[in-house]
Amino acid sequence: MKNLKLLALLFIIVLISPMLFACGENDGDSGTPAPTAATADAAEETTPEPTTPEPTTTTTAAPTEPPTTTEPFVPDTAMGYWDQITAELAHYGLTGGVPVFQGDDDEALMRRLGATNARRTELDISGDGVPFTFAWNYATTRDVDNFWDSNFSMTFARDIDTEQDDLIVGVLWIRGTRTDASENYFADDEPIFYMAIKTPTDNWATEGEVTPRGEQFAQDTWQKVFFYGRVMNDETQSANMAFQVFIGYGFQNFDVGGVVAYKFPGNRDNERAAMNLAGF
């Protein structure tokens, strides 16, 4: 009987000995199973790559320069005065011009520049260094009721084909002084003039939208003034129109020379060129 119990005990020991050896191999382990190859690969795939930081400043394109106007015209002093003016008008882009005033030369044209309620005197400009050849002095002789009552003016030539909105582009040289006080002006006020293109077609109502518009102030030295206006009505005859400069702002003197003007077709290119020429 004892031998049978001993054999049973030995049999149990033989059965559990592999389990005892397996437990002995895990001694000192942390208890966390070692990662398999598949687990390691997955860990590598989920590790985020380092990112490049966004730049803290942004690069902007250099600003472009705004479009510039036409370069200033440099006259050829070897040319006659009228040739210089026509070259300057072409330089700014005006095309298709026709003279609007009568006169074969500068002096002949200027002698047609009449006066109303002003004394007109021929001016010696031989030492003034100006490109034109003839000039007048206009002096207001009385304090008129309306500024347009005193003026100098010139009618257009006959038989010029005109259409409504054609441009009249021209130039005059002017300098002025105030000679005395009057009812409405002090003796030290600036001399004032006002340019217009008038016609009896609408009872003298329109002024041709002449630019520069409104009252202008003359300097005491020669000033070259480009102007442009337009044909406002369907004129039956170009000689109905007249270029007028009103000077009835008290007692004042004006020296005027180099007046010349041309009619240009009224289109977008000529309109833009006239604005550029006049500095607008």
PDB file of C-alpha atoms in Angstrom, residues 43-243:
ATOM      1  CA  ALA A  43       4.995  51.711 -33.910  1.00  0.00           C
ATOM      2  CA  GLU A  44       7.438  52.958 -36.553  1.00  0.00           C
ATOM      3  CA  GLU A  45       4.596  53.766 -38.949  1.00  0.00           C
ATOM      4  CA  THR A  46       2.647  55.827 -36.399  1.00  0.00           C
ATOM      5  CA  THR A  47       5.632  57.895 -35.241  1.00  0.00           C
ATOM      6  CA  PRO A  48       4.966  61.444 -36.656  1.00  0.00           C
ATOM      7  CA  GLU A  49       7.712  62.953 -38.776  1.00  0.00           C
ATOM      8  CA  PRO A  50       9.086  66.307 -37.536  1.00  0.00           C
ATOM      9  CA  THR A  51       7.359  69.229 -39.348  1.00  0.00           C
ATOM     10  CA  THR A  52       9.059  72.310 -40.814  1.00  0.00           C
ATOM     11  CA  PRO A  53       7.749  75.418 -39.063  1.00  0.00           C
ATOM     12  CA  GLU A  54       5.895  77.959 -41.210  1.00  0.00           C
ATOM     13  CA  PRO A  55       7.928  81.101 -41.974  1.00  0.00           C
ATOM     14  CA  THR A  56       7.158  83.915 -39.599  1.00  0.00           C
ATOM     15  CA  THR A  57       7.317  86.548 -42.380  1.00  0.00           C
ATOM     16  CA  THR A  58       5.813  86.548 -45.845  1.00  0.00           C
ATOM     17  CA  THR A  59       7.545  87.691 -48.998  1.00  0.00           C
ATOM     18  CA  THR A  60       5.608  90.295 -50.977  1.00  0.00           C
ATOM     19  CA  ALA A  61       6.294  91.407 -54.514  1.00  0.00           C
ATOM     20  CA  ALA A  62       7.925  94.804 -54.891  1.00  0.00           C
ATOM     21  CA  PRO A  63       5.266  97.441 -55.671  1.00  0.00           C
ATOM     22  CA  THR A  64       5.084  98.469 -59.285  1.00  0.00           C
ATOM     23  CA  GLU A  65       5.465 102.116 -60.183  1.00  0.00           C
ATOM     24  CA  PRO A  66       2.263 103.816 -61.338  1.00  0.00           C
ATOM     25  CA  PRO A  67       2.130 104.632 -65.029  1.00  0.00           C
ATOM     26  CA  THR A  68       3.879 107.888 -65.767  1.00  0.00           C
ATOM     27  CA  THR A  69       2.641 110.719 -67.946  1.00  0.00           C
ATOM     28  CA  THR A  70       4.330 111.669 -71.180  1.00  0.00           C
ATOM     29  CA  GLU A  71       7.870 112.922 -70.746  1.00  0.00           C
ATOM     30  CA  PRO A  72       8.144 116.736 -70.839  1.00  0.00           C
ATOM     31  CA  PHE A  73       8.504 118.158 -74.317  1.00  0.00           C
ATOM     32  CA  VAL A  74      11.831 119.762 -75.180  1.00  0.00           C
ATOM     33  CA  PRO A  75      11.350 122.259 -78.034  1.00  0.00           C
ATOM     34  CA  ASP A  76      13.759 122.475 -80.914  1.00  0.00           C
ATOM     35  CA  THR A  77      14.770 126.135 -80.805  1.00  0.00           C
ATOM     36  CA  ALA A  78      15.831 125.961 -84.458  1.00  0.00           C
ATOM     37  CA  MET A  79      12.139 125.542 -85.380  1.00  0.00           C
ATOM     38  CA  GLY A  80       9.692 128.405 -85.765  1.00  0.00           C
ATOM     39  CA  TYR A  81       7.231 129.076 -82.943  1.00  0.00           C
ATOM     40  CA  TRP A  82       4.199 127.511 -84.621  1.00  0.00           C
ATOM     41  CA  ASP A  83       6.245 124.452 -85.616  1.00  0.00           C
ATOM     42  CA  GLN A  84       7.300 124.085 -81.986  1.00  0.00           C
ATOM     43  CA  ILE A  85       3.667 124.175 -80.850  1.00  0.00           C
ATOM     44  CA  THR A  86       2.456 121.631 -83.422  1.00  0.00           C
ATOM     45  CA  ALA A  87       5.373 119.360 -82.478  1.00  0.00           C
ATOM     46  CA  GLU A  88       4.442 119.678 -78.793  1.00  0.00           C
ATOM     47  CA  LEU A  89       0.793 118.821 -79.474  1.00  0.00           C
ATOM     48  CA  ALA A  90       1.889 115.749 -81.450  1.00  0.00           C
ATOM     49  CA  HIS A  91       4.300 114.801 -78.656  1.00  0.00           C
ATOM     50  CA  TYR A  92       1.348 114.519 -76.278  1.00  0.00           C
ATOM     51  CA  GLY A  93      -0.653 112.434 -78.757  1.00  0.00           C
ATOM     52  CA  LEU A  94      -3.009 114.895 -80.476  1.00  0.00           C
ATOM     53  CA  THR A  95      -3.670 114.032 -84.123  1.00  0.00           C
ATOM     54  CA  GLY A  96      -5.669 115.514 -86.990  1.00  0.00           C
ATOM     55  CA  GLY A  97      -5.354 119.189 -86.061  1.00  0.00           C
ATOM     56  CA  VAL A  98      -6.549 122.098 -88.228  1.00  0.00           C
ATOM     57  CA  PRO A  99      -5.687 125.766 -87.418  1.00  0.00           C
ATOM     58  CA  VAL A 100      -8.738 127.750 -86.261  1.00  0.00           C
ATOM     59  CA  PHE A 101      -7.392 131.329 -86.391  1.00  0.00           C
ATOM     60  CA  GLN A 102      -6.591 133.348 -89.502  1.00  0.00           C
ATOM     61  CA  GLY A 103      -3.104 134.678 -90.121  1.00  0.00           C
ATOM     62  CA  ASP A 104      -0.126 133.684 -92.196  1.00  0.00           C
ATOM     63  CA  ASP A 105       2.320 134.198 -89.336  1.00  0.00           C
ATOM     64  CA  ASP A 106       2.449 134.947 -85.628  1.00  0.00           C
ATOM     65  CA  GLU A 107       2.128 138.727 -85.989  1.00  0.00           C
ATOM     66  CA  ALA A 108      -0.677 138.574 -88.548  1.00  0.00           C
ATOM     67  CA  LEU A 109      -2.689 136.296 -86.281  1.00  0.00           C
ATOM     68  CA  MET A 110      -2.086 138.398 -83.168  1.00  0.00           C
ATOM     69  CA  ARG A 111      -3.235 141.591 -84.896  1.00  0.00           C
ATOM     70  CA  ARG A 112      -6.695 139.981 -85.082  1.00  0.00           C
ATOM     71  CA  LEU A 113      -6.825 139.668 -81.273  1.00  0.00           C
ATOM     72  CA  GLY A 114      -9.117 142.614 -80.573  1.00  0.00           C
ATOM     73  CA  ALA A 115     -10.115 144.383 -77.358  1.00  0.00           C
ATOM     74  CA  THR A 116     -13.395 145.440 -75.699  1.00  0.00           C
ATOM     75  CA  ASN A 117     -13.365 147.978 -72.869  1.00  0.00           C
ATOM     76  CA  ALA A 118      -9.588 147.670 -72.698  1.00  0.00           C
ATOM     77  CA  ARG A 119      -6.741 149.699 -74.169  1.00  0.00           C
ATOM     78  CA  ARG A 120      -4.547 147.634 -76.512  1.00  0.00           C
ATOM     79  CA  THR A 121      -0.896 148.622 -76.997  1.00  0.00           C
ATOM     80  CA  GLU A 122       1.812 146.867 -79.028  1.00  0.00           C
ATOM     81  CA  LEU A 123       4.478 145.454 -76.712  1.00  0.00           C
ATOM     82  CA  ASP A 124       8.234 145.355 -77.228  1.00  0.00           C
ATOM     83  CA  ILE A 125       9.347 141.789 -76.377  1.00  0.00           C
ATOM     84  CA  SER A 126      12.777 141.890 -78.012  1.00  0.00           C
ATOM     85  CA  GLY A 127      14.563 141.340 -74.703  1.00  0.00           C
ATOM     86  CA  ASP A 128      12.133 138.894 -73.127  1.00  0.00           C
ATOM     87  CA  GLY A 129      13.617 135.670 -74.542  1.00  0.00           C
ATOM     88  CA  VAL A 130      10.223 134.291 -75.623  1.00  0.00           C
ATOM     89  CA  PRO A 131       9.734 132.072 -78.719  1.00  0.00           C
ATOM     90  CA  PHE A 132       6.888 134.106 -80.276  1.00  0.00           C
ATOM     91  CA  THR A 133       7.397 137.319 -82.222  1.00  0.00           C
ATOM     92  CA  PHE A 134       4.513 139.632 -81.337  1.00  0.00           C
ATOM     93  CA  ALA A 135       2.545 140.615 -78.218  1.00  0.00           C
ATOM     94  CA  TRP A 136      -0.044 143.081 -76.944  1.00  0.00           C
ATOM     95  CA  ASN A 137      -0.583 144.831 -73.639  1.00  0.00           C
ATOM     96  CA  TYR A 138      -4.229 145.005 -72.557  1.00  0.00           C
ATOM     97  CA  ALA A 139      -5.179 147.465 -69.808  1.00  0.00           C
ATOM     98  CA  THR A 140      -8.677 147.723 -68.371  1.00  0.00           C
ATOM     99  CA  THR A 141      -9.745 151.357 -68.544  1.00  0.00           C
ATOM    100  CA  ARG A 142     -12.743 151.333 -66.236  1.00  0.00           C
ATOM    101  CA  ASP A 143     -14.349 149.231 -63.529  1.00  0.00           C
ATOM    102  CA  VAL A 144     -17.037 147.406 -65.535  1.00  0.00           C
ATOM    103  CA  ASP A 145     -20.238 145.981 -64.081  1.00  0.00           C
ATOM    104  CA  ASN A 146     -19.620 142.411 -65.322  1.00  0.00           C
ATOM    105  CA  PHE A 147     -16.300 140.628 -65.733  1.00  0.00           C
ATOM    106  CA  TRP A 148     -17.173 139.671 -69.337  1.00  0.00           C
ATOM    107  CA  ASP A 149     -17.716 143.313 -70.335  1.00  0.00           C
ATOM    108  CA  SER A 150     -13.949 143.761 -70.682  1.00  0.00           C
ATOM    109  CA  ASN A 151     -12.083 141.208 -72.774  1.00  0.00           C
ATOM    110  CA  PHE A 152      -9.778 140.425 -75.656  1.00  0.00           C
ATOM    111  CA  SER A 153     -10.995 138.002 -78.291  1.00  0.00           C
ATOM    112  CA  MET A 154     -10.620 136.503 -81.757  1.00  0.00           C
ATOM    113  CA  THR A 155     -13.196 134.829 -84.017  1.00  0.00           C
ATOM    114  CA  PHE A 156     -12.487 131.518 -85.728  1.00  0.00           C
ATOM    115  CA  ALA A 157     -11.662 131.325 -89.408  1.00  0.00           C
ATOM    116  CA  ARG A 158     -14.440 130.645 -91.893  1.00  0.00           C
ATOM    117  CA  ASP A 159     -15.190 127.329 -93.558  1.00  0.00           C
ATOM    118  CA  ILE A 160     -13.674 125.047 -90.925  1.00  0.00           C
ATOM    119  CA  ASP A 161     -15.639 121.799 -90.803  1.00  0.00           C
ATOM    120  CA  THR A 162     -16.730 121.310 -87.202  1.00  0.00           C
ATOM    121  CA  GLU A 163     -18.831 118.749 -85.406  1.00  0.00           C
ATOM    122  CA  GLN A 164     -20.285 118.840 -81.931  1.00  0.00           C
ATOM    123  CA  ASP A 165     -17.677 117.715 -79.348  1.00  0.00           C
ATOM    124  CA  ASP A 166     -14.696 118.496 -81.559  1.00  0.00           C
ATOM    125  CA  LEU A 167     -11.804 119.737 -79.410  1.00  0.00           C
ATOM    126  CA  ILE A 168     -10.264 123.198 -79.640  1.00  0.00           C
ATOM    127  CA  VAL A 169      -6.727 123.008 -78.256  1.00  0.00           C
ATOM    128  CA  GLY A 170      -4.420 125.992 -78.053  1.00  0.00           C
ATOM    129  CA  VAL A 171      -1.936 128.041 -76.101  1.00  0.00           C
ATOM    130  CA  LEU A 172      -1.375 131.612 -75.014  1.00  0.00           C
ATOM    131  CA  TRP A 173       1.448 133.278 -73.125  1.00  0.00           C
ATOM    132  CA  ILE A 174       0.361 135.765 -70.482  1.00  0.00           C
ATOM    133  CA  ARG A 175       1.651 137.861 -67.602  1.00  0.00           C
ATOM    134  CA  GLY A 176      -0.281 140.414 -65.559  1.00  0.00           C
ATOM    135  CA  THR A 177      -0.355 142.977 -62.775  1.00  0.00           C
ATOM    136  CA  ARG A 178      -3.092 144.795 -60.910  1.00  0.00           C
ATOM    137  CA  THR A 179      -2.742 148.544 -61.368  1.00  0.00           C
ATOM    138  CA  ASP A 180      -5.155 150.012 -58.817  1.00  0.00           C
ATOM    139  CA  ALA A 181      -7.906 149.307 -56.342  1.00  0.00           C
ATOM    140  CA  SER A 182     -11.505 149.269 -57.504  1.00  0.00           C
ATOM    141  CA  GLU A 183     -14.939 148.886 -55.989  1.00  0.00           C
ATOM    142  CA  ASN A 184     -14.581 145.090 -55.724  1.00  0.00           C
ATOM    143  CA  TYR A 185     -10.809 144.494 -55.660  1.00  0.00           C
ATOM    144  CA  PHE A 186      -7.859 145.609 -53.564  1.00  0.00           C
ATOM    145  CA  ALA A 187      -4.744 147.006 -55.176  1.00  0.00           C
ATOM    146  CA  ASP A 188      -2.723 143.955 -54.127  1.00  0.00           C
ATOM    147  CA  ASP A 189      -5.205 141.346 -55.412  1.00  0.00           C
ATOM    148  CA  GLU A 190      -3.893 138.966 -58.044  1.00  0.00           C
ATOM    149  CA  PRO A 191      -4.765 139.805 -61.663  1.00  0.00           C
ATOM    150  CA  ILE A 192      -7.620 137.580 -62.872  1.00  0.00           C
ATOM    151  CA  PHE A 193      -8.589 136.300 -66.318  1.00  0.00           C
ATOM    152  CA  TYR A 194     -11.192 133.806 -67.546  1.00  0.00           C
ATOM    153  CA  MET A 195     -11.109 131.867 -70.860  1.00  0.00           C
ATOM    154  CA  ALA A 196     -14.143 130.787 -72.912  1.00  0.00           C
ATOM    155  CA  ILE A 197     -15.261 129.753 -76.395  1.00  0.00           C
ATOM    156  CA  LYS A 198     -18.465 131.696 -77.093  1.00  0.00           C
ATOM    157  CA  THR A 199     -21.078 131.486 -79.861  1.00  0.00           C
ATOM    158  CA  PRO A 200     -24.344 133.297 -80.626  1.00  0.00           C
ATOM    159  CA  THR A 201     -25.871 129.983 -81.773  1.00  0.00           C
ATOM    160  CA  ASP A 202     -27.412 129.528 -78.315  1.00  0.00           C
ATOM    161  CA  ASN A 203     -27.518 133.231 -77.417  1.00  0.00           C
ATOM    162  CA  TRP A 204     -23.951 133.116 -76.052  1.00  0.00           C
ATOM    163  CA  ALA A 205     -24.963 130.690 -73.282  1.00  0.00           C
ATOM    164  CA  THR A 206     -22.170 128.126 -73.671  1.00  0.00           C
ATOM    165  CA  GLU A 207     -18.503 128.731 -72.897  1.00  0.00           C
ATOM    166  CA  GLY A 208     -16.996 125.650 -74.548  1.00  0.00           C
ATOM    167  CA  GLU A 209     -16.057 123.968 -71.248  1.00  0.00           C
ATOM    168  CA  VAL A 210     -12.613 125.518 -71.569  1.00  0.00           C
ATOM    169  CA  THR A 211      -9.968 123.948 -69.338  1.00  0.00           C
ATOM    170  CA  PRO A 212      -8.398 125.303 -67.166  1.00  0.00           C
ATOM    171  CA  ARG A 213     -11.859 126.333 -66.021  1.00  0.00           C
ATOM    172  CA  GLY A 214     -13.018 129.414 -64.225  1.00  0.00           C
ATOM    173  CA  GLU A 215     -10.983 132.309 -62.886  1.00  0.00           C
ATOM    174  CA  GLN A 216      -7.235 132.056 -63.427  1.00  0.00           C
ATOM    175  CA  PHE A 217      -4.493 134.109 -61.784  1.00  0.00           C
ATOM    176  CA  ALA A 218      -1.746 135.630 -63.881  1.00  0.00           C
ATOM    177  CA  GLN A 219       1.841 135.871 -62.723  1.00  0.00           C
ATOM    178  CA  ASP A 220       4.133 138.852 -63.197  1.00  0.00           C
ATOM    179  CA  THR A 221       6.394 136.778 -65.470  1.00  0.00           C
ATOM    180  CA  TRP A 222       5.539 135.111 -68.773  1.00  0.00           C
ATOM    181  CA  GLN A 223       3.420 132.007 -68.255  1.00  0.00           C
ATOM    182  CA  LYS A 224       2.702 129.493 -71.040  1.00  0.00           C
ATOM    183  CA  VAL A 225      -0.917 128.319 -70.673  1.00  0.00           C
ATOM    184  CA  PHE A 226      -2.280 125.433 -72.717  1.00  0.00           C
ATOM    185  CA  PHE A 227      -6.071 125.315 -72.920  1.00  0.00           C
ATOM    186  CA  TYR A 228      -8.670 123.076 -74.482  1.00  0.00           C
ATOM    187  CA  GLY A 229     -12.394 123.378 -75.016  1.00  0.00           C
ATOM    188  CA  ARG A 230     -14.958 121.920 -77.366  1.00  0.00           C
ATOM    189  CA  VAL A 231     -17.526 122.706 -80.002  1.00  0.00           C
ATOM    190  CA  MET A 232     -20.747 122.665 -77.995  1.00  0.00           C
ATOM    191  CA  ASN A 233     -23.277 123.146 -80.813  1.00  0.00           C
ATOM    192  CA  ASP A 234     -23.823 122.137 -84.417  1.00  0.00           C
ATOM    193  CA  GLU A 235     -22.514 125.394 -85.842  1.00  0.00           C
ATOM    194  CA  THR A 236     -23.689 126.499 -89.275  1.00  0.00           C
ATOM    195  CA  GLN A 237     -20.454 128.463 -89.699  1.00  0.00           C
ATOM    196  CA  SER A 238     -17.166 128.128 -87.809  1.00  0.00           C
ATOM    197  CA  ALA A 239     -16.791 131.936 -87.796  1.00  0.00           C
ATOM    198  CA  ASN A 240     -19.711 132.054 -85.349  1.00  0.00           C
ATOM    199  CA  MET A 241     -17.318 130.874 -82.641  1.00  0.00           C
ATOM    200  CA  ALA A 242     -14.833 133.111 -80.860  1.00  0.00           C
ATOM    201  CA  PHE A 243     -12.063 132.598 -78.314  1.00  0.00           C
TER     202      PHE A 243
END
